[in-house]
């Protein structure tokens, strides 16, 4: 590719004014790019601020509905729900995940009754329900059993779909779970329920505040490295994505976000499918901490990091900054 030499070509020409910068922008952010993760807790009229996530709270079901109405007004198309399951409802087998009246299912029904035009994405994994904090069932050595876990994940997925979930998002990283869930959804008449597979979910140090939010940090025994991906690997991510797509995933997710922009770009280039990223709790907390000590302008940091996901190839971003960012963009 040949370009005219300076001064015939001056790249600063198109940057000289705001209207020209807007006209030449290669990527744009809109509220419709955001999925808003929300934490659900028991009670009525309950808001529980999460210390590790300044500005983020757990909400009771009635107040989750209020958040859904705010999302609708801001132009955010979808909510991602995560339950804070009470300790007495946790067990080694995560049986509460199969309860049709569990916290997640009640929140789904309440949102779809009050704000039916908002999409609801539900997390499928057992860590919010297990007494040991792992994403699946354990054998006698503490190893997470793949195939037995899938059987429970199928039941969890059908439970959430029956409650009205629009997108099932398996975050457990068990091999083969996407195909099994897709088959079960089809058999049970949920043909239009999407699967957004956490296809490249890394064993990351950035998840700490999330575990506080869902009440699993103090419960977790060991780590999740035998099923979540090694941060050193990228070719493996492409294999994971290829398998999930072959099994029926409608879209795929990379998690965490900013430390893995290279993975997002490679997945988009290789497969040309909808790719989503989760700007996880640790990323959110870092932005808030930086802004709090004057290390950067909060609004500018938020919008620049979200634009980075779009530039890398994301169709959408799960971010705790969703409502604030949407309001900034709406002016």
Coordinates of C-alpha atoms in Angstrom, one line a residue:
X1 CA 0.0 0.0 0.0
X2 CA 1.4 3.4 -1.1
X3 CA 0.6 6.7 0.5
X4 CA 1.4 10.2 -0.7
X5 CA 4.4 11.7 1.1
X6 CA 4.3 14.6 3.5
X7 CA 3.2 17.4 3.0
X8 CA 0.7 16.2 0.4
X9 CA -0.6 13.8 3.1
X10 CA -1.0 15.3 6.5
X11 CA -2.9 12.9 8.8
X12 CA -3.6 15.7 11.2
X13 CA -5.9 17.4 8.7
X14 CA -8.8 15.1 9.6
X15 CA -8.2 15.6 13.3
X16 CA -8.2 19.4 13.2
X17 CA -11.9 19.9 14.2
X18 CA -14.5 18.0 16.2
X19 CA -16.9 17.6 13.2
X20 CA -14.1 16.0 11.2
X21 CA -13.0 13.7 14.0
X22 CA -16.6 12.5 14.4
X23 CA -16.9 11.9 10.6
X24 CA -13.8 9.9 10.4
X25 CA -14.3 7.8 13.6
X26 CA -13.8 4.1 12.8
X27 CA -15.8 2.8 15.9
X28 CA -18.6 4.2 17.9
X29 CA -20.1 3.5 21.3
X30 CA -23.9 3.4 21.9
X31 CA -26.0 2.3 24.9
X32 CA -27.1 -0.7 22.8
X33 CA -23.5 -2.0 23.1
X34 CA -23.8 -2.6 26.9
X35 CA -25.1 -5.5 29.0
X36 CA -25.5 -4.5 32.6
X37 CA -24.5 -7.1 35.2
X38 CA -26.7 -6.9 38.4
X39 CA -26.5 -8.8 41.7
X40 CA -29.7 -10.0 43.2
X41 CA -30.3 -10.6 46.9
X42 CA -33.1 -11.7 49.2
X43 CA -35.6 -9.4 50.8
X44 CA -37.8 -6.4 49.8
X45 CA -36.5 -2.9 49.4
X46 CA -33.0 -4.1 50.0
X47 CA -29.9 -2.4 48.7
X48 CA -26.5 -3.8 49.9
X49 CA -23.5 -1.8 48.7
X50 CA -20.5 -3.9 47.8
X51 CA -17.4 -2.6 49.5
X52 CA -15.0 -3.9 46.9
X53 CA -17.1 -2.4 44.1
X54 CA -17.8 1.2 44.9
X55 CA -21.1 2.3 43.4
X56 CA -22.3 -1.3 42.8
X57 CA -24.9 -2.9 45.1
X58 CA -26.8 -6.1 45.5
X59 CA -30.6 -5.5 45.0
X60 CA -33.7 -7.3 46.1
X61 CA -36.0 -8.5 43.4
X62 CA -38.3 -5.4 43.6
X63 CA -35.3 -3.1 43.2
X64 CA -33.8 -5.1 40.4
X65 CA -37.1 -4.3 38.5
X66 CA -36.4 -0.7 39.1
X67 CA -32.9 -1.1 37.7
X68 CA -34.5 -2.8 34.6
X69 CA -36.7 0.2 34.1
X70 CA -33.6 2.5 34.3
X71 CA -31.9 0.3 31.7
X72 CA -34.8 0.6 29.3
X73 CA -34.9 4.4 29.7
X74 CA -31.1 4.6 29.0
X75 CA -31.3 2.3 25.9
X76 CA -29.5 -0.7 27.4
X77 CA -30.9 -3.8 25.8
X78 CA -30.0 -6.6 28.2
X79 CA -29.3 -7.3 31.9
X80 CA -27.0 -10.0 33.2
X81 CA -28.2 -11.5 36.5
X82 CA -26.1 -13.0 39.3
X83 CA -27.6 -14.3 42.6
X84 CA -26.2 -13.8 46.1
X85 CA -27.5 -17.1 47.4
X86 CA -28.0 -17.4 51.2
X87 CA -25.5 -19.7 53.0
X88 CA -28.3 -22.0 54.2
X89 CA -29.3 -22.6 50.6
X90 CA -25.9 -23.6 49.5
X91 CA -24.9 -27.3 49.4
X92 CA -22.1 -29.5 48.0
X93 CA -24.3 -30.5 45.0
X94 CA -25.7 -26.9 44.3
X95 CA -29.2 -28.2 44.4
X96 CA -30.7 -24.7 44.8
X97 CA -29.8 -24.0 41.1
X98 CA -32.6 -26.4 40.2
X99 CA -35.2 -24.8 42.4
X100 CA -37.9 -23.1 40.1
X101 CA -38.5 -20.5 42.9
X102 CA -34.9 -19.7 43.5
X103 CA -33.6 -16.1 43.7
X104 CA -32.5 -16.1 40.0
X105 CA -35.8 -17.4 38.7
X106 CA -37.9 -14.9 40.8
X107 CA -35.8 -12.1 39.4
X108 CA -36.2 -13.2 35.8
X109 CA -40.0 -13.5 36.2
X110 CA -40.2 -10.1 37.8
X111 CA -38.2 -8.4 35.1
X112 CA -40.0 -10.0 32.3
X113 CA -43.4 -9.2 33.8
X114 CA -42.5 -5.5 34.4
X115 CA -40.2 -4.8 31.5
X116 CA -40.7 -7.5 28.9
X117 CA -38.7 -5.6 26.2
X118 CA -35.5 -5.9 28.2
X119 CA -33.4 -9.0 27.5
X120 CA -32.3 -11.2 30.4
X121 CA -29.0 -13.1 30.4
X122 CA -28.5 -15.6 33.1
X123 CA -25.3 -17.1 34.4
X124 CA -25.1 -20.9 34.3
X125 CA -22.6 -22.3 36.7
X126 CA -22.8 -23.8 40.2
X127 CA -20.5 -21.5 42.1
X128 CA -23.3 -19.3 43.4
X129 CA -25.0 -22.4 44.8
X130 CA -22.2 -24.7 46.1
X131 CA -21.0 -24.7 49.7
X132 CA -17.4 -25.1 48.4
X133 CA -17.5 -22.2 45.9
X134 CA -16.5 -24.3 42.8
X135 CA -18.4 -24.1 39.6
X136 CA -19.3 -27.8 39.6
X137 CA -19.5 -31.1 41.5
X138 CA -16.4 -32.4 43.3
X139 CA -14.9 -35.9 43.6
X140 CA -13.3 -37.2 46.8
X141 CA -10.0 -35.4 45.8
X142 CA -11.7 -32.0 45.3
X143 CA -11.4 -32.2 41.5
X144 CA -14.4 -30.8 39.6
X145 CA -16.2 -33.6 37.7
X146 CA -17.0 -32.7 34.2
X147 CA -19.8 -34.9 33.0
X148 CA -21.8 -35.1 36.2
X149 CA -21.6 -31.3 36.4
X150 CA -23.0 -31.0 32.9
X151 CA -26.1 -33.0 34.0
X152 CA -26.8 -30.3 36.7
X153 CA -26.0 -27.4 34.3
X154 CA -28.7 -28.8 31.9
X155 CA -31.3 -28.7 34.7
X156 CA -30.2 -25.2 35.7
X157 CA -30.4 -24.0 32.1
X158 CA -33.9 -25.4 31.7
X159 CA -35.0 -23.9 35.0
X160 CA -33.9 -20.5 33.9
X161 CA -35.4 -20.8 30.5
X162 CA -38.7 -21.8 31.9
X163 CA -38.6 -18.7 34.1
X164 CA -38.2 -16.5 31.0
X165 CA -34.4 -16.1 30.5
X166 CA -33.6 -14.9 26.9
X167 CA -29.9 -15.9 26.9
X168 CA -28.3 -18.8 28.8
X169 CA -24.6 -18.0 29.5
X170 CA -22.6 -21.1 30.7
X171 CA -19.6 -19.7 32.6
X172 CA -18.5 -23.0 34.1
X173 CA -15.9 -24.0 31.4
X174 CA -16.9 -27.7 31.5
X175 CA -16.1 -29.5 28.2
X176 CA -19.2 -30.3 26.1
X177 CA -21.7 -28.4 28.1
X178 CA -22.9 -26.1 25.3
X179 CA -24.0 -29.0 23.0
X180 CA -25.8 -30.7 25.9
X181 CA -27.6 -27.5 26.9
X182 CA -28.5 -26.7 23.3
X183 CA -30.0 -30.2 22.8
X184 CA -32.0 -29.9 26.0
X185 CA -33.3 -26.5 25.2
X186 CA -34.5 -27.7 21.8
X187 CA -36.2 -30.8 23.3
X188 CA -38.0 -28.7 25.9
X189 CA -39.4 -26.2 23.4
X190 CA -36.9 -23.3 24.1
X191 CA -35.7 -23.0 20.5
X192 CA -35.3 -19.2 20.6
X193 CA -33.3 -19.1 23.8
X194 CA -29.8 -18.0 22.9
X195 CA -26.6 -19.5 24.3
X196 CA -23.8 -17.0 24.9
X197 CA -20.9 -19.3 25.8
X198 CA -18.1 -18.1 28.1
X199 CA -15.8 -19.7 25.6
X200 CA -12.5 -18.2 26.7
X201 CA -12.7 -17.7 30.4
X202 CA -9.4 -17.3 32.1
X203 CA -8.3 -18.3 35.6
X204 CA -7.8 -14.6 36.4
X205 CA -6.7 -12.5 39.4
X206 CA -9.3 -9.9 38.4
X207 CA -12.4 -11.7 39.7
X208 CA -12.0 -11.0 43.4
X209 CA -14.7 -8.3 43.9
X210 CA -17.2 -10.4 42.0
X211 CA -16.7 -13.3 44.5
X212 CA -17.4 -10.9 47.3
X213 CA -20.6 -9.8 45.5
X214 CA -22.0 -13.3 45.2
X215 CA -20.7 -14.5 48.6
X216 CA -18.3 -17.2 47.4
X217 CA -14.9 -15.7 48.2
X218 CA -14.7 -17.1 51.7
X219 CA -16.1 -20.4 50.6
X220 CA -13.8 -21.2 47.7
X221 CA -11.5 -24.1 48.5
X222 CA -8.5 -24.1 46.2
X223 CA -8.6 -22.4 42.8
X224 CA -10.2 -22.9 39.4
X225 CA -7.2 -23.6 37.3
X226 CA -8.2 -27.1 36.3
X227 CA -11.1 -25.8 34.3
X228 CA -10.6 -22.1 33.6
X229 CA -7.9 -21.2 31.0
X230 CA -4.2 -20.4 31.6
X231 CA -3.6 -16.7 31.0
X232 CA -0.5 -17.8 29.1
X233 CA -2.5 -19.4 26.3
X234 CA -4.1 -17.9 23.2
X235 CA -4.2 -20.7 20.6
X236 CA -6.2 -22.7 23.2
X237 CA -8.8 -20.0 23.3
X238 CA -9.4 -20.4 19.6
X239 CA -10.0 -24.1 20.1
X240 CA -12.4 -23.5 22.9
X241 CA -14.4 -21.0 20.7
X242 CA -14.4 -23.4 17.8
X243 CA -15.8 -26.2 20.0
X244 CA -18.5 -24.0 21.5
X245 CA -19.6 -22.7 18.1
X246 CA -19.8 -26.3 16.7
X247 CA -22.0 -27.3 19.6
X248 CA -24.5 -24.5 19.0
X249 CA -23.4 -21.3 20.7
X250 CA -25.0 -18.2 19.2
X251 CA -22.3 -16.0 20.5
X252 CA -19.1 -16.3 22.5
X253 CA -17.6 -14.3 25.4
X254 CA -14.0 -13.6 26.4
X255 CA -13.4 -13.0 30.1
X256 CA -11.8 -10.9 31.5
X257 CA -11.8 -8.0 29.1
X258 CA -9.0 -5.4 28.9
X259 CA -6.1 -7.8 29.7
X260 CA -7.4 -10.1 26.8
X261 CA -8.1 -7.6 24.0
X262 CA -5.7 -9.7 21.9
X263 CA -7.9 -12.7 22.4
X264 CA -11.0 -10.8 21.4
X265 CA -9.4 -9.6 18.2
X266 CA -8.1 -13.0 17.3
X267 CA -11.5 -14.6 17.9
X268 CA -13.3 -12.0 15.8
X269 CA -10.8 -12.3 13.0
X270 CA -10.9 -16.1 13.0
X271 CA -14.6 -16.8 13.3
X272 CA -16.5 -13.6 12.3
X273 CA -19.2 -14.3 14.9
X274 CA -20.7 -12.1 17.7
X275 CA -18.0 -11.7 20.3
X276 CA -18.7 -10.2 23.7
X277 CA -16.4 -9.3 26.5
X278 CA -16.9 -9.0 30.3
X279 CA -15.2 -6.0 31.8
X280 CA -14.9 -7.8 35.1
X281 CA -15.1 -6.6 38.7
X282 CA -11.4 -6.1 39.1
X283 CA -11.2 -3.9 36.0
X284 CA -14.1 -1.8 37.3
X285 CA -12.5 -1.5 40.7
X286 CA -9.2 -0.3 39.2
X287 CA -10.9 2.4 37.2
X288 CA -12.8 3.6 40.3
X289 CA -9.7 3.5 42.4
X290 CA -7.7 5.5 39.8
X291 CA -10.4 8.1 39.5
X292 CA -10.7 8.3 43.3
X293 CA -7.0 9.3 43.7
X294 CA -7.0 11.7 40.8
X295 CA -5.0 9.5 38.5
X296 CA -7.5 10.1 35.6
X297 CA -10.9 11.5 34.8
X298 CA -13.5 8.9 35.6
X299 CA -15.8 9.5 32.6
X300 CA -12.9 9.6 30.2
X301 CA -11.4 6.4 31.6
X302 CA -14.7 4.6 31.3
X303 CA -15.5 5.6 27.7
X304 CA -11.9 5.0 26.5
X305 CA -11.8 1.5 28.0
X306 CA -15.2 0.6 26.5
X307 CA -14.1 1.9 23.1
X308 CA -11.1 -0.4 23.3
X309 CA -13.5 -3.4 23.3
X310 CA -15.3 -2.1 20.3
X311 CA -12.0 -1.5 18.5
X312 CA -10.9 -5.1 19.3
X313 CA -14.1 -6.4 17.6
X314 CA -16.7 -6.7 20.3
X315 CA -20.4 -6.8 19.5
X316 CA -21.1 -5.8 23.1
X317 CA -19.6 -5.4 26.6
X318 CA -20.8 -6.6 30.0
X319 CA -19.8 -3.7 32.2
X320 CA -20.8 -2.4 35.7
X321 CA -20.4 1.0 34.2
X322 CA -23.2 0.4 31.7
X323 CA -25.8 2.8 33.1
X324 CA -23.4 5.6 33.7
X325 CA -21.8 5.1 30.3
X326 CA -25.2 5.0 28.6
X327 CA -26.2 8.3 30.3
X328 CA -22.9 9.9 29.2
X329 CA -23.5 8.9 25.6
X330 CA -27.1 10.0 25.7
X331 CA -26.0 13.5 26.8

